[in-house]
Amino acid sequence: MLGVDSSRRVLSGMRSTGTLHLGHLHGAIGNWVQLQKEYECFFLVADLHGFSTQYEQPNMIANSSFEMVMDWLAAGINPNNPIFLQSQVPQHAELFLLLSMITPLSWLERLPAYRDHNETLQDKDLSTYGFLGYPVLQAADALLYRAGLIPVGQDQVPHVEVARSIARRFNYLYGREDGFEQALELAQRKLGKKLSELYGRLRKQYQEKGDVDALLAAKALIKEQSNITISDQERLLGGLDGQGRNILPEAQPLLSPHSSILGVDGRKMSKSLNNTITLRETPDDVVKKVMGMRTDPARLRRTSPGNPENCPVWSFHKLYSKEDTQAWVQQGCTSASIGCVDCKKPIVDAINEDLQPVRIRAAEYEKDPGYVRQVLVDGAEHAQEEAEATLDQVKEAMGLGRFY
Ligand code: TRP
Ligand code: SF4
């Protein structure tokens, strides 16, 4: 069996939190739509993660999961990618359990997301085992698919780092073999004389001089070999920077562009603040929401000049408008020669144009929810196959079920 090329594989996930809005479209989802053109992508609906904070709202999680997938497809995620619910691929729960055995509590307790929640959400009891273990489940999500790249927002980078630490610890604990050097030598020999020498040279260059290009070249070389076993591939990879097999490859975070769009009230666009423009907003509602948008409070009167920097409408112009329109806003706002209604009109048009293809696709999927369900069934099946292959290796490395 041929190994997975982790550097070509992306796993992305989102917690089931309900309908998506423009902030998502110009942040995470837009990025996914691009990534799917270049990489092998797995798209995960993190419904189990939903329970880590919303455990008392099972119906909300179920509905959100479905609506979110609808929105992904409407936004242009290709249904041929594996798209699946975390709960429908039991391997997530199983790897989560195994990884939890080797994850130090201190790695979890010091994470900003955990500390912030505990400090700010005091009205809600999140002192659960599941909430603390959130990053371990997320690590399992990524590691199950041997994904090399995890697209996330800035706030999630520490979680990806924990996933890397867990993978490293796992490899250290269960990838070590007695006689690793001999096993490595044997594996190396299977490459043939020329490639074996090349591997040896690159390994030395990396280990002695820290030459990262040599490391990447060696990794590429190993991945091209289709006639050696996975275990030998793992030995050759592991031999580059350690003493054992790299059973779980370490994933890198891939920073999603930050969406600068503000909500209609000038705060961050967020469902919980009730200030969003959703992906499936009707053209009329877009008019209503934009026309009702807060503006620079200095422009109480049409004749008072304002400053776009103090106005959420400007955050939309920065994204949607060309330079000449932006200059028109700057000039018109600061001199009070245009009114806020004038200023908002091009935004209404831009948003409606942006959302038009999304609405058309959404309408098709809404008419055929059975299709969306089938996408999830197929996605889970595909995901299970990949996940099971990894889990088999994990269990083998841990010696689980060795008696059969
Ligand atoms: N924690 C992520 C968020 O809140 C969602 C998530 C779950 C995720 N599993 C993942 C993201 C795996 C990337 C990879 O946005
Ligand atoms: Fe905001 Fe435009 Fe009004 Fe200025 S003119 S306050 S930028 S809406």
Tab-separated table of C-alpha atoms and ligand atoms in Angstrom:
chain	number	residue	atom	x	y	z
A	1	MET	CA	0.000	0.000	0.000
A	2	LEU	CA	1.211	3.450	-0.885
A	3	GLY	CA	1.576	6.064	1.854
A	4	VAL	CA	-0.430	9.262	1.951
A	5	ASP	CA	1.276	12.413	0.747
A	6	SER	CA	0.554	14.641	3.746
A	7	SER	CA	1.872	17.764	2.095
A	8	ARG	CA	-0.974	17.531	-0.432
A	9	ARG	CA	-3.684	16.931	2.094
A	10	VAL	CA	-5.839	19.492	3.855
A	11	LEU	CA	-8.305	18.937	6.673
A	12	SER	CA	-10.655	21.756	7.542
A	13	GLY	CA	-13.367	21.831	10.104
A	14	MET	CA	-15.955	24.060	11.630
A	15	ARG	CA	-18.069	23.732	14.685
A	16	SER	CA	-21.813	23.497	14.032
A	17	THR	CA	-22.894	26.952	15.024
A	18	GLY	CA	-25.612	27.767	12.527
A	19	THR	CA	-25.946	29.759	9.342
A	20	LEU	CA	-22.835	31.256	7.861
A	21	HIS	CA	-22.362	34.945	7.150
A	22	LEU	CA	-20.213	37.236	5.026
A	23	GLY	CA	-17.400	37.085	7.556
A	24	HIS	CA	-17.105	33.348	6.921
A	25	LEU	CA	-17.335	33.782	3.169
A	26	HIS	CA	-14.444	36.229	3.086
A	27	GLY	CA	-12.461	34.357	5.728
A	28	ALA	CA	-12.435	30.598	6.109
A	29	ILE	CA	-14.864	29.392	3.433
A	30	GLY	CA	-13.474	31.509	0.614
A	31	ASN	CA	-10.092	30.084	1.466
A	32	TRP	CA	-11.438	26.510	1.357
A	33	VAL	CA	-12.967	27.130	-2.044
A	34	GLN	CA	-9.495	28.055	-3.314
A	35	LEU	CA	-7.695	25.238	-1.497
A	36	GLN	CA	-9.946	22.549	-2.971
A	37	LYS	CA	-8.549	23.414	-6.404
A	38	GLU	CA	-5.014	22.529	-5.378
A	39	TYR	CA	-5.205	20.046	-2.548
A	40	GLU	CA	-6.960	16.894	-1.527
A	41	CYS	CA	-9.425	18.345	0.955
A	42	PHE	CA	-11.461	16.794	3.762
A	43	PHE	CA	-14.248	18.964	5.179
A	44	LEU	CA	-15.404	18.126	8.658
A	45	VAL	CA	-18.539	19.246	10.468
A	46	ALA	CA	-17.407	19.250	14.080
A	47	ASP	CA	-20.745	18.328	15.636
A	48	LEU	CA	-19.129	16.553	18.580
A	49	HIS	CA	-17.161	19.698	19.305
A	50	GLY	CA	-20.505	21.481	19.338
A	51	PHE	CA	-21.415	19.484	22.449
A	52	SER	CA	-18.326	20.682	24.278
A	53	THR	CA	-20.018	24.034	24.817
A	54	GLN	CA	-23.656	23.570	23.703
A	55	TYR	CA	-24.338	20.223	25.312
A	56	GLU	CA	-27.830	21.300	26.367
A	57	GLN	CA	-28.894	22.148	22.793
A	58	PRO	CA	-28.861	18.909	20.792
A	59	ASN	CA	-31.486	20.151	18.306
A	60	MET	CA	-29.530	23.297	17.599
A	61	ILE	CA	-26.421	21.223	16.854
A	62	ALA	CA	-28.272	18.845	14.539
A	63	ASN	CA	-29.941	21.667	12.617
A	64	SER	CA	-26.825	23.779	12.446
A	65	SER	CA	-24.799	20.906	11.092
A	66	PHE	CA	-27.156	20.425	8.202
A	67	GLU	CA	-27.572	24.125	7.461
A	68	MET	CA	-23.829	24.612	7.584
A	69	VAL	CA	-23.230	21.941	4.965
A	70	MET	CA	-25.899	23.580	2.809
A	71	ASP	CA	-24.020	26.865	3.139
A	72	TRP	CA	-20.672	25.269	2.305
A	73	LEU	CA	-22.088	23.831	-0.876
A	74	ALA	CA	-23.840	27.082	-1.720
A	75	ALA	CA	-20.585	28.960	-1.202
A	76	GLY	CA	-18.916	26.743	-3.773
A	77	ILE	CA	-17.428	23.808	-1.893
A	78	ASN	CA	-17.392	20.947	-4.358
A	79	PRO	CA	-19.648	18.080	-3.181
A	80	ASN	CA	-17.156	15.576	-4.598
A	81	ASN	CA	-14.815	16.330	-1.705
A	82	PRO	CA	-15.384	14.194	1.356
A	83	ILE	CA	-17.746	16.296	3.486
A	84	PHE	CA	-18.849	14.560	6.661
A	85	LEU	CA	-20.077	14.756	10.223
A	86	GLN	CA	-17.498	14.017	12.872
A	87	SER	CA	-20.063	11.908	14.765
A	88	GLN	CA	-20.602	9.657	11.725
A	89	VAL	CA	-16.961	8.582	11.607
A	90	PRO	CA	-16.469	6.705	14.881
A	91	GLN	CA	-12.712	6.630	14.403
A	92	HIS	CA	-12.626	10.237	15.688
A	93	ALA	CA	-13.941	9.136	19.048
A	94	GLU	CA	-11.585	6.190	19.174
A	95	LEU	CA	-8.429	8.125	18.342
A	96	PHE	CA	-9.545	10.851	20.750
A	97	LEU	CA	-9.596	8.272	23.526
A	98	LEU	CA	-6.184	6.872	22.647
A	99	LEU	CA	-4.567	10.299	22.360
A	100	SER	CA	-6.127	11.440	25.613
A	101	MET	CA	-4.010	8.828	27.389
A	102	ILE	CA	-0.781	10.556	26.452
A	103	THR	CA	-1.800	14.230	26.524
A	104	PRO	CA	-0.527	16.103	29.572
A	105	LEU	CA	-3.217	18.169	31.293
A	106	SER	CA	-0.935	21.179	31.365
A	107	TRP	CA	-0.942	21.401	27.553
A	108	LEU	CA	-4.722	21.819	27.636
A	109	GLU	CA	-5.120	23.987	30.700
A	110	ARG	CA	-2.814	26.682	29.436
A	111	LEU	CA	-4.563	27.172	26.068
A	112	PRO	CA	-5.991	30.675	25.630
A	113	ALA	CA	-9.398	29.420	24.441
A	114	TYR	CA	-9.770	27.330	27.587
A	115	ARG	CA	-8.624	30.044	29.969
A	116	ASP	CA	-10.703	32.768	28.322
A	117	HIS	CA	-13.858	30.697	28.412
A	118	ASN	CA	-13.398	29.885	32.037
A	119	GLU	CA	-12.842	33.516	32.854
A	120	THR	CA	-15.558	35.127	30.743
A	121	LEU	CA	-18.408	32.651	30.368
A	122	GLN	CA	-19.097	32.362	34.022
A	123	ASP	CA	-22.823	32.031	33.541
A	124	LYS	CA	-22.261	28.718	31.816
A	125	ASP	CA	-20.786	25.638	33.352
A	126	LEU	CA	-17.945	24.557	31.132
A	127	SER	CA	-15.983	22.734	33.746
A	128	THR	CA	-16.560	19.520	31.822
A	129	TYR	CA	-14.083	16.883	30.832
A	130	GLY	CA	-15.159	17.284	27.191
A	131	PHE	CA	-14.486	21.001	27.069
A	132	LEU	CA	-11.001	20.567	28.447
A	133	GLY	CA	-10.410	17.779	25.928
A	134	TYR	CA	-11.582	19.870	22.957
A	135	PRO	CA	-8.061	20.231	21.497
A	136	VAL	CA	-7.417	16.494	21.788
A	137	LEU	CA	-10.502	15.771	19.704
A	138	GLN	CA	-9.348	18.388	17.227
A	139	ALA	CA	-5.926	16.741	17.100
A	140	ALA	CA	-7.610	13.424	16.352
A	141	ASP	CA	-9.561	15.114	13.517
A	142	ALA	CA	-6.391	16.218	11.793
A	143	LEU	CA	-4.174	13.251	12.562
A	144	LEU	CA	-6.689	10.641	11.388
A	145	TYR	CA	-6.334	11.888	7.820
A	146	ARG	CA	-2.574	12.486	7.983
A	147	ALA	CA	-3.286	16.000	6.838
A	148	GLY	CA	-0.192	18.149	6.439
A	149	LEU	CA	-2.106	21.421	6.353
A	150	ILE	CA	-4.844	22.696	8.638
A	151	PRO	CA	-6.439	25.962	7.512
A	152	VAL	CA	-7.486	27.873	10.610
A	153	GLY	CA	-7.966	31.381	11.905
A	154	GLN	CA	-5.398	32.977	14.167
A	155	ASP	CA	-7.313	31.963	17.297
A	156	GLN	CA	-7.001	28.279	16.394
A	157	VAL	CA	-3.244	28.189	15.830
A	158	PRO	CA	-2.501	27.090	19.407
A	159	HIS	CA	-4.810	24.133	18.867
A	160	VAL	CA	-2.906	23.011	15.806
A	161	GLU	CA	0.280	23.358	17.789
A	162	VAL	CA	-1.118	21.032	20.453
A	163	ALA	CA	-1.961	18.555	17.696
A	164	ARG	CA	1.668	18.661	16.568
A	165	SER	CA	2.918	18.117	20.094
A	166	ILE	CA	0.579	15.177	20.546
A	167	ALA	CA	1.749	13.632	17.249
A	168	ARG	CA	5.369	14.084	18.236
A	169	ARG	CA	4.767	12.528	21.608
A	170	PHE	CA	2.895	9.635	20.065
A	171	ASN	CA	5.698	8.960	17.597
A	172	TYR	CA	8.239	9.187	20.374
A	173	LEU	CA	6.357	6.784	22.623
A	174	TYR	CA	5.180	4.216	20.094
A	175	GLY	CA	7.305	4.735	17.011
A	176	ARG	CA	10.567	3.865	18.739
A	177	GLU	CA	11.842	0.445	17.923
A	178	ASP	CA	14.614	-1.655	19.371
A	179	GLY	CA	17.294	-1.785	16.758
A	180	PHE	CA	15.891	1.246	14.916
A	181	GLU	CA	19.241	2.022	13.287
A	182	GLN	CA	19.439	-1.474	11.762
A	183	ALA	CA	15.816	-1.336	10.625
A	184	LEU	CA	16.515	2.045	9.061
A	185	GLU	CA	19.558	0.683	7.298
A	186	LEU	CA	17.546	-2.187	5.876
A	187	ALA	CA	14.827	0.193	4.734
A	188	GLN	CA	17.457	2.398	3.175
A	189	ARG	CA	18.917	-0.517	1.275
A	190	LYS	CA	15.542	-1.188	-0.292
A	191	LEU	CA	15.794	2.169	-2.038
A	192	GLY	CA	18.636	0.896	-4.191
A	193	LYS	CA	22.230	2.062	-4.114
A	194	LYS	CA	21.896	5.487	-5.667
A	195	LEU	CA	18.835	6.665	-3.757
A	196	SER	CA	20.108	5.160	-0.538
A	197	GLU	CA	23.243	7.253	-0.827
A	198	LEU	CA	21.213	10.330	-1.655
A	199	TYR	CA	19.001	9.730	1.401
A	200	GLY	CA	22.080	9.342	3.600
A	201	ARG	CA	23.552	12.583	2.284
A	202	LEU	CA	20.341	14.586	2.751
A	203	ARG	CA	19.810	13.162	6.238
A	204	LYS	CA	23.306	14.162	7.259
A	205	GLN	CA	22.896	17.626	5.811
A	206	TYR	CA	19.714	18.136	7.783
A	207	GLN	CA	20.925	16.614	11.027
A	208	GLU	CA	24.335	18.277	11.038
A	209	LYS	CA	23.562	21.614	9.465
A	210	GLY	CA	19.811	21.949	10.010
A	211	ASP	CA	19.371	22.297	6.251
A	212	VAL	CA	15.592	22.390	5.839
A	213	ASP	CA	15.752	22.123	2.054
A	214	ALA	CA	17.599	18.848	2.449
A	215	LEU	CA	14.856	17.668	4.811
A	216	LEU	CA	12.140	18.560	2.294
A	217	ALA	CA	14.059	16.934	-0.555
A	218	ALA	CA	14.474	13.767	1.489
A	219	LYS	CA	10.771	13.694	2.375
A	220	ALA	CA	9.828	14.115	-1.271
A	221	LEU	CA	12.214	11.344	-2.229
A	222	ILE	CA	10.664	8.959	0.290
A	223	LYS	CA	7.125	9.739	-0.787
A	224	GLU	CA	7.952	8.904	-4.392
A	225	GLN	CA	8.902	5.353	-3.503
A	226	SER	CA	5.991	3.110	-4.275
A	227	ASN	CA	7.766	-0.203	-3.894
A	228	ILE	CA	8.574	-0.050	-0.184
A	229	THR	CA	6.200	-0.747	2.701
A	230	ILE	CA	4.517	1.953	4.746
A	231	SER	CA	6.503	0.906	7.818
A	232	ASP	CA	9.724	1.383	5.894
A	233	GLN	CA	8.522	4.742	4.643
A	234	GLU	CA	7.788	5.744	8.230
A	235	ARG	CA	11.249	4.589	9.314
A	236	LEU	CA	12.913	6.584	6.582
A	237	LEU	CA	10.840	9.652	7.506
A	238	GLY	CA	11.404	9.148	11.209
A	239	GLY	CA	15.119	8.630	10.672
A	240	LEU	CA	15.380	12.161	9.333
A	241	ASP	CA	14.719	13.847	12.631
A	242	GLY	CA	14.360	11.213	15.269
A	243	GLN	CA	14.813	7.741	16.547
A	244	GLY	CA	11.706	6.023	15.349
A	245	ARG	CA	8.878	5.786	12.878
A	246	ASN	CA	6.740	8.820	12.132
A	247	ILE	CA	3.397	7.107	12.503
A	248	LEU	CA	1.426	10.331	12.839
A	249	PRO	CA	2.776	13.139	10.662
A	250	GLU	CA	2.833	16.610	12.193
A	251	ALA	CA	0.407	19.064	10.621
A	252	GLN	CA	1.120	22.718	9.901
A	253	PRO	CA	-1.407	25.491	10.449
A	254	LEU	CA	-2.343	27.383	7.308
A	255	LEU	CA	-3.574	30.811	8.315
A	256	SER	CA	-6.921	31.756	6.737
A	257	PRO	CA	-7.169	35.365	5.618
A	258	HIS	CA	-8.773	37.485	8.283
A	259	SER	CA	-12.058	39.007	7.180
A	260	SER	CA	-12.078	42.697	8.027
A	261	ILE	CA	-15.849	43.021	7.542
A	262	LEU	CA	-17.653	44.359	10.579
A	263	GLY	CA	-21.187	43.571	11.653
A	264	VAL	CA	-24.051	45.970	10.944
A	265	ASP	CA	-23.612	47.443	14.431
A	266	GLY	CA	-19.898	48.093	14.013
A	267	ARG	CA	-18.772	45.215	16.223
A	268	LYS	CA	-17.156	42.022	14.930
A	269	MET	CA	-19.621	40.165	12.690
A	270	SER	CA	-20.848	37.282	14.772
A	271	LYS	CA	-23.970	35.204	15.019
A	272	SER	CA	-24.139	35.613	18.769
A	273	LEU	CA	-24.160	39.411	18.403
A	274	ASN	CA	-27.053	39.240	15.947
A	275	ASN	CA	-25.360	41.647	13.530
A	276	THR	CA	-24.665	39.428	10.538
A	277	ILE	CA	-25.511	39.389	6.864
A	278	THR	CA	-25.977	35.717	6.089
A	279	LEU	CA	-25.085	33.872	2.906
A	280	ARG	CA	-28.707	33.213	2.092
A	281	GLU	CA	-30.011	36.700	2.820
A	282	THR	CA	-32.636	37.845	0.282
A	283	PRO	CA	-31.849	40.939	-1.813
A	284	ASP	CA	-34.516	42.877	0.099
A	285	ASP	CA	-33.064	41.937	3.439
A	286	VAL	CA	-29.644	43.016	2.258
A	287	VAL	CA	-31.115	46.430	1.456
A	288	LYS	CA	-32.790	46.594	4.857
A	289	LYS	CA	-29.728	45.518	6.790
A	290	VAL	CA	-27.270	47.772	4.982
A	291	MET	CA	-29.580	50.769	5.088
A	292	GLY	CA	-30.078	50.157	8.791
A	293	MET	CA	-26.378	49.918	9.412
A	294	ARG	CA	-24.748	52.045	12.035
A	295	THR	CA	-22.499	54.806	10.653
A	296	ASP	CA	-20.011	57.274	12.076
A	297	PRO	CA	-21.878	58.824	15.026
A	298	ALA	CA	-20.334	62.187	14.097
A	299	ARG	CA	-22.660	62.253	11.070
A	300	LEU	CA	-25.831	62.690	13.038
A	301	ARG	CA	-26.914	65.234	10.472
A	302	ARG	CA	-26.539	65.032	6.725
A	303	THR	CA	-24.475	68.234	6.874
A	304	SER	CA	-22.000	67.002	9.502
A	305	PRO	CA	-18.745	65.613	8.106
A	306	GLY	CA	-17.621	62.176	9.204
A	307	ASN	CA	-14.656	59.840	9.138
A	308	PRO	CA	-14.893	56.485	7.336
A	309	GLU	CA	-12.431	54.948	9.794
A	310	ASN	CA	-15.181	55.209	12.430
A	311	CYS	CA	-17.781	53.583	10.230
A	312	PRO	CA	-18.520	49.886	9.612
A	313	VAL	CA	-19.731	50.726	6.087
A	314	TRP	CA	-16.147	51.611	5.229
A	315	SER	CA	-15.030	48.072	6.134
A	316	PHE	CA	-17.284	46.911	3.288
A	317	HIS	CA	-15.939	49.505	0.870
A	318	LYS	CA	-12.419	48.312	1.613
A	319	LEU	CA	-13.404	44.836	0.548
A	320	TYR	CA	-15.831	45.472	-2.265
A	321	SER	CA	-15.110	48.857	-3.845
A	322	LYS	CA	-12.576	49.917	-6.427
A	323	GLU	CA	-10.191	52.769	-5.779
A	324	ASP	CA	-12.284	55.463	-7.409
A	325	THR	CA	-15.325	54.562	-5.299
A	326	GLN	CA	-13.180	54.461	-2.188
A	327	ALA	CA	-11.820	57.929	-3.006
A	328	TRP	CA	-15.401	59.130	-3.548
A	329	VAL	CA	-16.338	57.841	-0.078
A	330	GLN	CA	-13.336	59.403	1.614
A	331	GLN	CA	-13.858	62.735	-0.020
A	332	GLY	CA	-17.640	62.748	0.269
A	333	CYS	CA	-17.785	61.619	3.878
A	334	THR	CA	-15.155	63.970	5.262
A	335	SER	CA	-16.671	66.957	3.435
A	336	ALA	CA	-20.314	65.957	3.972
A	337	SER	CA	-20.895	66.184	0.241
A	338	ILE	CA	-22.484	62.735	0.163
A	339	GLY	CA	-25.008	61.256	2.543
A	340	CYS	CA	-24.751	57.871	4.202
A	341	VAL	CA	-27.580	56.549	2.034
A	342	ASP	CA	-25.570	57.406	-1.108
A	343	CYS	CA	-22.528	55.799	0.407
A	344	LYS	CA	-24.370	52.579	1.218
A	345	LYS	CA	-25.906	52.049	-2.211
A	346	PRO	CA	-22.807	50.609	-3.898
A	347	ILE	CA	-22.428	48.243	-0.939
A	348	VAL	CA	-25.953	46.922	-1.330
A	349	ASP	CA	-25.191	46.229	-4.986
A	350	ALA	CA	-21.825	44.648	-4.287
A	351	ILE	CA	-23.188	42.320	-1.604
A	352	ASN	CA	-26.112	41.307	-3.764
A	353	GLU	CA	-23.819	40.575	-6.661
A	354	ASP	CA	-21.466	38.644	-4.380
A	355	LEU	CA	-24.321	36.547	-3.003
A	356	GLN	CA	-26.206	35.967	-6.237
A	357	PRO	CA	-24.427	32.737	-7.273
A	358	VAL	CA	-24.553	31.553	-3.657
A	359	ARG	CA	-28.310	32.087	-3.520
A	360	ILE	CA	-28.867	30.246	-6.773
A	361	ARG	CA	-26.914	27.222	-5.581
A	362	ALA	CA	-28.558	27.373	-2.148
A	363	ALA	CA	-32.016	27.334	-3.731
A	364	GLU	CA	-31.132	24.188	-5.660
A	365	TYR	CA	-29.864	22.398	-2.572
A	366	GLU	CA	-32.806	23.546	-0.479
A	367	LYS	CA	-35.125	21.940	-3.012
A	368	ASP	CA	-33.229	18.682	-2.705
A	369	PRO	CA	-32.196	18.044	0.903
A	370	GLY	CA	-31.927	14.346	0.052
A	371	TYR	CA	-28.959	15.182	-2.123
A	372	VAL	CA	-27.219	16.958	0.742
A	373	ARG	CA	-27.845	13.982	3.008
A	374	GLN	CA	-26.332	11.704	0.370
A	375	VAL	CA	-23.229	13.924	0.174
A	376	LEU	CA	-22.816	13.380	3.912
A	377	VAL	CA	-23.351	9.625	3.670
A	378	ASP	CA	-20.785	9.300	0.878
A	379	GLY	CA	-18.426	11.651	2.692
A	380	ALA	CA	-18.578	9.615	5.880
A	381	GLU	CA	-17.893	6.418	3.975
A	382	HIS	CA	-14.851	7.901	2.248
A	383	ALA	CA	-13.596	9.429	5.500
A	384	GLN	CA	-14.047	6.171	7.410
A	385	GLU	CA	-11.838	4.317	4.979
A	386	GLU	CA	-9.014	6.794	5.345
A	387	ALA	CA	-9.441	7.104	9.086
A	388	GLU	CA	-9.497	3.369	9.624
A	389	ALA	CA	-6.189	2.923	7.798
A	390	THR	CA	-4.546	5.378	10.194
A	391	LEU	CA	-6.233	3.928	13.243
A	392	ASP	CA	-5.024	0.424	12.306
A	393	GLN	CA	-1.457	1.668	12.336
A	394	VAL	CA	-1.964	3.536	15.578
A	395	LYS	CA	-3.336	0.449	17.280
A	396	GLU	CA	-0.643	-1.731	15.850
A	397	ALA	CA	2.028	0.641	17.136
A	398	MET	CA	0.433	0.575	20.578
A	399	GLY	CA	0.249	-3.199	20.518
A	400	LEU	CA	-3.538	-3.193	20.869
A	401	GLY	CA	-5.096	-6.454	19.762
A	402	ARG	CA	-1.724	-8.085	19.286
A	403	PHE	CA	-3.133	-11.472	20.350
A	404	TYR	CA	-5.277	-11.968	17.291
B	1	TRP	N1	-12.082	24.216	16.589
B	1	TRP	C1	-12.390	24.641	15.254
B	1	TRP	C2	-13.149	25.970	15.327
B	1	TRP	O1	-13.769	26.268	16.314
B	1	TRP	C3	-13.217	23.634	14.515
B	1	TRP	C4	-12.491	22.347	14.276
B	1	TRP	C5	-12.788	21.120	14.803
B	1	TRP	C6	-11.386	22.152	13.431
B	1	TRP	N2	-11.931	20.195	14.340
B	1	TRP	C7	-11.057	20.780	13.503
B	1	TRP	C8	-10.641	23.010	12.638
B	1	TRP	C9	-9.976	20.265	12.794
B	1	TRP	C10	-9.562	22.474	11.924
B	1	TRP	C11	-9.239	21.114	12.025
B	1	TRP	O2	-13.134	26.689	14.365
B	2	SF4	FE1	-19.991	55.829	6.863
B	2	SF4	FE2	-20.235	56.429	4.309
B	2	SF4	FE3	-21.751	57.665	6.124
B	2	SF4	FE4	-19.148	58.153	5.982
B	2	SF4	S1	-20.689	58.574	4.412
B	2	SF4	S2	-20.325	57.787	7.838
B	2	SF4	S3	-18.346	56.163	5.435
B	2	SF4	S4	-21.798	55.495	5.581
